[in-house]
Coordinates of C-alpha atoms in Angstrom, one line a residue:
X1 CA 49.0 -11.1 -73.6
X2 CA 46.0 -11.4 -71.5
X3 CA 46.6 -13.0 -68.0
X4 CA 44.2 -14.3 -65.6
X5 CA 43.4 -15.4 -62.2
X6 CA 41.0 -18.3 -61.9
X7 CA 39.6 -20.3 -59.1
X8 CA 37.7 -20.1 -56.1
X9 CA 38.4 -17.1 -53.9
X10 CA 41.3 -17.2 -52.2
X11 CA 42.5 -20.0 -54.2
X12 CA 43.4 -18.7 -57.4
X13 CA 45.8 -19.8 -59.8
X14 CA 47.4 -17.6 -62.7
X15 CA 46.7 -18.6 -66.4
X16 CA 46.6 -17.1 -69.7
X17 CA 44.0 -16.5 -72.3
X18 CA 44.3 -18.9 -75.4
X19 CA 43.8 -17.9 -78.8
X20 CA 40.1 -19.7 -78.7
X21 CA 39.5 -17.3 -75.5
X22 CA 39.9 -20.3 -73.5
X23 CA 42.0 -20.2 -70.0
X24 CA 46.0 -22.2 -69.7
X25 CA 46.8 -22.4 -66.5
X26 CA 50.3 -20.8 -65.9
X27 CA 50.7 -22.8 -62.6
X28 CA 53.5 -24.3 -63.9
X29 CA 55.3 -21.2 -64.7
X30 CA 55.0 -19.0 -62.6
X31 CA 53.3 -18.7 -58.9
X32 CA 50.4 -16.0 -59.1
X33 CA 50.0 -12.9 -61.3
X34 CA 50.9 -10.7 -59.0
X35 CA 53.1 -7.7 -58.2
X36 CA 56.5 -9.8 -57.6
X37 CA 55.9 -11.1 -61.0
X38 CA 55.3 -8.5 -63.3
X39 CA 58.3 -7.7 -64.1
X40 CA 59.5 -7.5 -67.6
X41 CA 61.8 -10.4 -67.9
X42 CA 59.1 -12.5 -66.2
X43 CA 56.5 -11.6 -68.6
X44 CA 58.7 -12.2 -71.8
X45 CA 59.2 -15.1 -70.2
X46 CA 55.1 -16.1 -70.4
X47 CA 54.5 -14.5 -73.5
X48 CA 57.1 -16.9 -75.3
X49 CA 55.0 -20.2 -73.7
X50 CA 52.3 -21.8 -76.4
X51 CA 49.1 -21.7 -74.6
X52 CA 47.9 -24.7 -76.8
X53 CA 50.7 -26.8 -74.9
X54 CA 49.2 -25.6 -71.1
X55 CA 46.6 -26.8 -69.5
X56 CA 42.9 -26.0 -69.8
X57 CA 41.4 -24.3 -67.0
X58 CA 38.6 -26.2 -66.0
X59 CA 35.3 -25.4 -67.6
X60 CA 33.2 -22.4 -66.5
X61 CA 36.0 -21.6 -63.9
X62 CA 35.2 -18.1 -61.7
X63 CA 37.6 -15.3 -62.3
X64 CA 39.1 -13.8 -59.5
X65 CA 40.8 -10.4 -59.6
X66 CA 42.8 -10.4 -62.5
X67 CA 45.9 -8.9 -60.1
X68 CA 46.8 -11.0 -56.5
X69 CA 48.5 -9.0 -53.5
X70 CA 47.9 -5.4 -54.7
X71 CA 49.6 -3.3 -52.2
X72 CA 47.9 -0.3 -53.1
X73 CA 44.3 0.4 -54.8
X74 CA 44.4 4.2 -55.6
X75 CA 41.4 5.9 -57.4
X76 CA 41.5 9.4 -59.2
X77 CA 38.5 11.4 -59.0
X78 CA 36.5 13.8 -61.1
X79 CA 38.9 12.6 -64.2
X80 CA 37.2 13.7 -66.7
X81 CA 35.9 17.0 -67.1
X82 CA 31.9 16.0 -68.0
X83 CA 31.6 13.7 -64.8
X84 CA 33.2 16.6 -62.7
X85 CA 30.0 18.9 -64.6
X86 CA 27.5 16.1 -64.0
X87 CA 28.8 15.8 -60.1
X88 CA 28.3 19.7 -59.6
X89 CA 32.6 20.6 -59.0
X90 CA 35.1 22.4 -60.4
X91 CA 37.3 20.4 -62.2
X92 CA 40.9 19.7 -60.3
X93 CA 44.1 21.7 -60.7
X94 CA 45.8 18.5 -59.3
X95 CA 45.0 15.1 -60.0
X96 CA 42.5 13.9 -56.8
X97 CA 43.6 11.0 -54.7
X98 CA 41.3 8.6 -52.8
X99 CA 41.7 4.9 -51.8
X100 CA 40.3 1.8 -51.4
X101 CA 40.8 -0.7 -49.1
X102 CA 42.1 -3.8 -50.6
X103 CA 39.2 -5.9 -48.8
X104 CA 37.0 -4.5 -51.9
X105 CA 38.3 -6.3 -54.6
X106 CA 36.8 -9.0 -56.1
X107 CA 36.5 -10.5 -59.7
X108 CA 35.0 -9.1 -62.3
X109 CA 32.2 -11.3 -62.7
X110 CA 31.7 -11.4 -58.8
X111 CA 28.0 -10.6 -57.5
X112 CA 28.0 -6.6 -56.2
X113 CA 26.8 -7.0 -52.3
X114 CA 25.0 -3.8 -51.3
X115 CA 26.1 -3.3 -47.7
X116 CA 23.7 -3.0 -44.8
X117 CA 22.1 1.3 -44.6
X118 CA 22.9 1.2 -48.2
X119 CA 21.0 4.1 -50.0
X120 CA 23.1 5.5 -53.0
X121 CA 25.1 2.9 -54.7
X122 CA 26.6 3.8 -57.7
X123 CA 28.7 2.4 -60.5
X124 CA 31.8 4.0 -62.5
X125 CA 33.4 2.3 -64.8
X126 CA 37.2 3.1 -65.3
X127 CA 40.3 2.3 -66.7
X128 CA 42.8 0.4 -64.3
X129 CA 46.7 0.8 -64.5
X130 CA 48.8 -1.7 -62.8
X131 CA 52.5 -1.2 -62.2
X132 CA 55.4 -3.6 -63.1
X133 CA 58.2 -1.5 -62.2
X134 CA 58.8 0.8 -59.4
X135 CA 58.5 4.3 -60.1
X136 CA 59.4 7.1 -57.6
X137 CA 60.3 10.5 -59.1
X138 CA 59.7 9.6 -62.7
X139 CA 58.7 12.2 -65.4
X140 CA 55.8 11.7 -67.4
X141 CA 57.9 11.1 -70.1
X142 CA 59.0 7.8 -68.5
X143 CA 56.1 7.1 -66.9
X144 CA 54.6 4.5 -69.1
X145 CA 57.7 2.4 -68.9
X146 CA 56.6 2.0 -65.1
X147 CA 52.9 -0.2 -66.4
X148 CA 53.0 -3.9 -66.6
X149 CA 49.2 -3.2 -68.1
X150 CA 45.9 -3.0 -68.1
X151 CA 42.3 -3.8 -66.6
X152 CA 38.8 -2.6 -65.7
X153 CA 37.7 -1.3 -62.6
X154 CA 34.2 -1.1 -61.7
X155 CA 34.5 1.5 -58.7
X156 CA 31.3 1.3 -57.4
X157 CA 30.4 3.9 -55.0
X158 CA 28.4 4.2 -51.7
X159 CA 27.5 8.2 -52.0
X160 CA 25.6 8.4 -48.8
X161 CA 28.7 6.7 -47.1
X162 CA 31.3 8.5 -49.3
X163 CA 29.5 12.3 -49.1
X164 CA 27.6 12.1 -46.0
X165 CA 30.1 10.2 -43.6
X166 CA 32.6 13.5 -43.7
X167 CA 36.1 13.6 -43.9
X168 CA 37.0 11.0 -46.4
X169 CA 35.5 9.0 -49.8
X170 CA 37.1 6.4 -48.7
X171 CA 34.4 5.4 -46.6
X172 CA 32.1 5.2 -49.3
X173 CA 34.1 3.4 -51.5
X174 CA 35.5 0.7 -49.7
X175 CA 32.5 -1.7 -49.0
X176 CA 33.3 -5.6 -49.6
X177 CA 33.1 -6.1 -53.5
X178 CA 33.1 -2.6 -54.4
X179 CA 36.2 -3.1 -56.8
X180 CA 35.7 -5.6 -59.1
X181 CA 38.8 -6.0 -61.7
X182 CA 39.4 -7.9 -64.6
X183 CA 38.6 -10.1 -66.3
X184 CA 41.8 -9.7 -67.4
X185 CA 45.2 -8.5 -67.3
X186 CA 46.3 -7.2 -70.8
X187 CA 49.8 -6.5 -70.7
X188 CA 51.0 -2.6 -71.9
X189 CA 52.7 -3.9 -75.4
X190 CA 49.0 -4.4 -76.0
X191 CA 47.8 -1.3 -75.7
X192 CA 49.3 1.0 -77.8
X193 CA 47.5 4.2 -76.4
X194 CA 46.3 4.1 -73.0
X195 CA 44.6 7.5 -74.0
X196 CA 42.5 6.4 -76.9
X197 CA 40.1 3.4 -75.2
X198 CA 36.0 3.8 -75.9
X199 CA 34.6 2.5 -72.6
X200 CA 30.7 2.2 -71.2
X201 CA 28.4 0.9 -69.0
X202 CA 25.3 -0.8 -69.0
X203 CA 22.5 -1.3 -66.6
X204 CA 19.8 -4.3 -67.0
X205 CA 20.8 -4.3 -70.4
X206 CA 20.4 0.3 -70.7
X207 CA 23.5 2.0 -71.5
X208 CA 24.0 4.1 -68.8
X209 CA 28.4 5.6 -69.5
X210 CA 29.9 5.8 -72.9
X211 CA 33.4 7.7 -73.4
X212 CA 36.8 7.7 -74.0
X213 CA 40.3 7.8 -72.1
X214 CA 40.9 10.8 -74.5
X215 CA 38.8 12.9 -71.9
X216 CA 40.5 12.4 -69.4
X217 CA 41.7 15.6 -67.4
X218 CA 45.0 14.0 -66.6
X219 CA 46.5 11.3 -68.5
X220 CA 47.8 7.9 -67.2
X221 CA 51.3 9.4 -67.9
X222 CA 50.3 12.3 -65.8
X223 CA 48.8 10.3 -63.1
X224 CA 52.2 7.7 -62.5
X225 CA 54.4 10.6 -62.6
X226 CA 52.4 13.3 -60.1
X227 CA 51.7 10.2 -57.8
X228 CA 56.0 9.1 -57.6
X229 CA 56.5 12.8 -56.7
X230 CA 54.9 11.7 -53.6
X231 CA 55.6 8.2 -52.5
X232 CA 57.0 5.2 -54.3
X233 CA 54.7 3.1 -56.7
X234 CA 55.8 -0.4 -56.1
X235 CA 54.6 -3.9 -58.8
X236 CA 51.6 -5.1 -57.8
X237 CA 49.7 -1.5 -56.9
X238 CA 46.9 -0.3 -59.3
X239 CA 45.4 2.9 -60.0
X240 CA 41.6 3.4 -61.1
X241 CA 42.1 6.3 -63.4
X242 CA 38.9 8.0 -63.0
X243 CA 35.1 7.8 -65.0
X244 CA 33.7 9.2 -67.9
X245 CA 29.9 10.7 -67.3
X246 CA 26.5 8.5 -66.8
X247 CA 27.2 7.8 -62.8
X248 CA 23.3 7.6 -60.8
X249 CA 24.0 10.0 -59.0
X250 CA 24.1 12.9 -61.9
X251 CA 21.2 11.6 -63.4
X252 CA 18.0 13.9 -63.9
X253 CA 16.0 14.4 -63.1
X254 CA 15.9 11.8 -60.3
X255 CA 19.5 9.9 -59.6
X256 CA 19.3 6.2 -59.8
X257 CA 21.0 4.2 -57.8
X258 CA 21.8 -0.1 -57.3
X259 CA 19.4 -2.1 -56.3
X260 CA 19.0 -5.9 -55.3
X261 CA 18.5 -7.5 -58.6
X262 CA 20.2 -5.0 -61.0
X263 CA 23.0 -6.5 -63.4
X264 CA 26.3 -4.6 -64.5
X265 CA 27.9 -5.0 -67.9
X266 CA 31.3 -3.1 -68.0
X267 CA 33.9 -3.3 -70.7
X268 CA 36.9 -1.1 -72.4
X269 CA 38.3 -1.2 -75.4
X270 CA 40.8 -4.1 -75.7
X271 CA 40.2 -5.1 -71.9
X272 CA 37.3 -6.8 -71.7
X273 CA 34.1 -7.5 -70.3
X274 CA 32.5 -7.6 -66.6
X275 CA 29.1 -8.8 -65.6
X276 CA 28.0 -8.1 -61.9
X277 CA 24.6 -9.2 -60.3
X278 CA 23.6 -6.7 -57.5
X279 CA 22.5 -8.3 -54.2
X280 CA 22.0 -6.8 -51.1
X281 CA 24.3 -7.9 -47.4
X282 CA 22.0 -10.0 -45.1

């Protein structure tokens, strides 16, 4: 089941893909796609509905964040053991945490703004894991049973802000529609291995990231279970799991970085396609 968010920003509605790839809206059944309903009663619930009896989005509709009300946006960085070699750093013994600020999301087919000083923006694409079910203190054994699903995450990534601004990356990737996700929400029965998704990214129409969840340095299992060691995962909060290689920034012999003008194509395995124009802040 692939679930959506549609509608101007800030006044989205939830809906459903059909089986045409056309949008239902869920309004009807249920308030938002969001963390209070991802539960798994609530999405039997949906996933018994015919979308051919709901409601057609209207045409050419904006998608909004494919998730509404995340409480937390938590990143993993230097996942995957060539884009910890391309970056220049050892790779981690533990699995490392950064956030972004909520204010970054936006949908996935939301314009990229370059924010004013902007030097070194870069793009990463990487696969998002939203909870459904709390999880605190869960073994990675159990940890999958904690996902409501799936999504992309474009994390793009202000380097001069993030590296050069000390003490925290959070700074650098936390501009205003630095975390596109979506388009969708694919729900976890549909993924049968989170670890075996091809992903890339392309650049004005130039493959720039090609990989696979497989290389990950800690799995998504990994991940849920070493973050509820340390505080409570609640419905609603996502995790972007870390990137595969092809960032700007390890580019040689000259990195190459966003500029006005430049257009994004991100997609997964299974989850989609995203398509952000870059413009700069005025």
């Amino acid at each position: 089941m692939k679930l959506v968010r549609f509608g101007a920003p800030g006044e989205e509605k939830p809906g459903i893909v059909g089986p045409e790839g056309e949008i239902r809206d869920l309004s009807s059944h249920v308030p938002d796609i969001s963390g209070a309903h991802l539960d798994a009663r609530t999405l039997a619930r949906l996933r018994a509905l015919d979308p051919a009896g709901l409601p057609r989005a209207p045409e050419g509709a904006r998608l909004g964040p494919c998730v509404g009300n995340i409480g937390k946006f938590m990143c993993i960085g230097l996942n995957y053991s060539d884009h910890a070699a391309e970056s220049g750093l050892p790779i981690p013994e533990h699995p490392i945490l950064f956030m972004k600020a909520n204010s970054a999301i936006s949908g996935a087919n939301d314009d990229v703004v370059l924010p004013r000083g902007s030097t070194r923006s870069d793009w990463e694409v990487e696969l998002g894991v939203v909870i459904g079910k709390a999880a605190k203190y869960v073994s990675e054994a159990e940890a999958l049973e904690h996902v409501a699903g799936y999504c992309i995450c474009n994390d793009v990534s202000e380097r001069s802000f993030q590296l050069d601004l000390t003490g925290q990356w959070t700074k650098g990737k936390s501009c205003d529609t630095f975390g596109p996700i979506g388009p969708w929400l694919v729900t976890a029965d549909e993924i049968a291995d989170p670890q075996a998704l091809e992903m890339g990214l392309e650049l004005n129409g130039t493959r720039m990231q090609h990989g696979t969840t497989a290389t990950m340095i800690f799995s998504v299992a990994q991940i849920i279970s070493h973050l509820s060691q340390l505080f409570t995962l609640h419905p609603g909060d996502v995790i972007s799991t870390g990137t595969p290689p092809g960032v700007g920034m390890g580019m040689k012999p000259e990195p190459r970085y966003l500029k006005e003008g430049d257009v994004m194509e991100v997609w997964i395995e299974g989850l989609g396609r995203q398509r952000q124009e870059v413009r700069a802040d005025v």
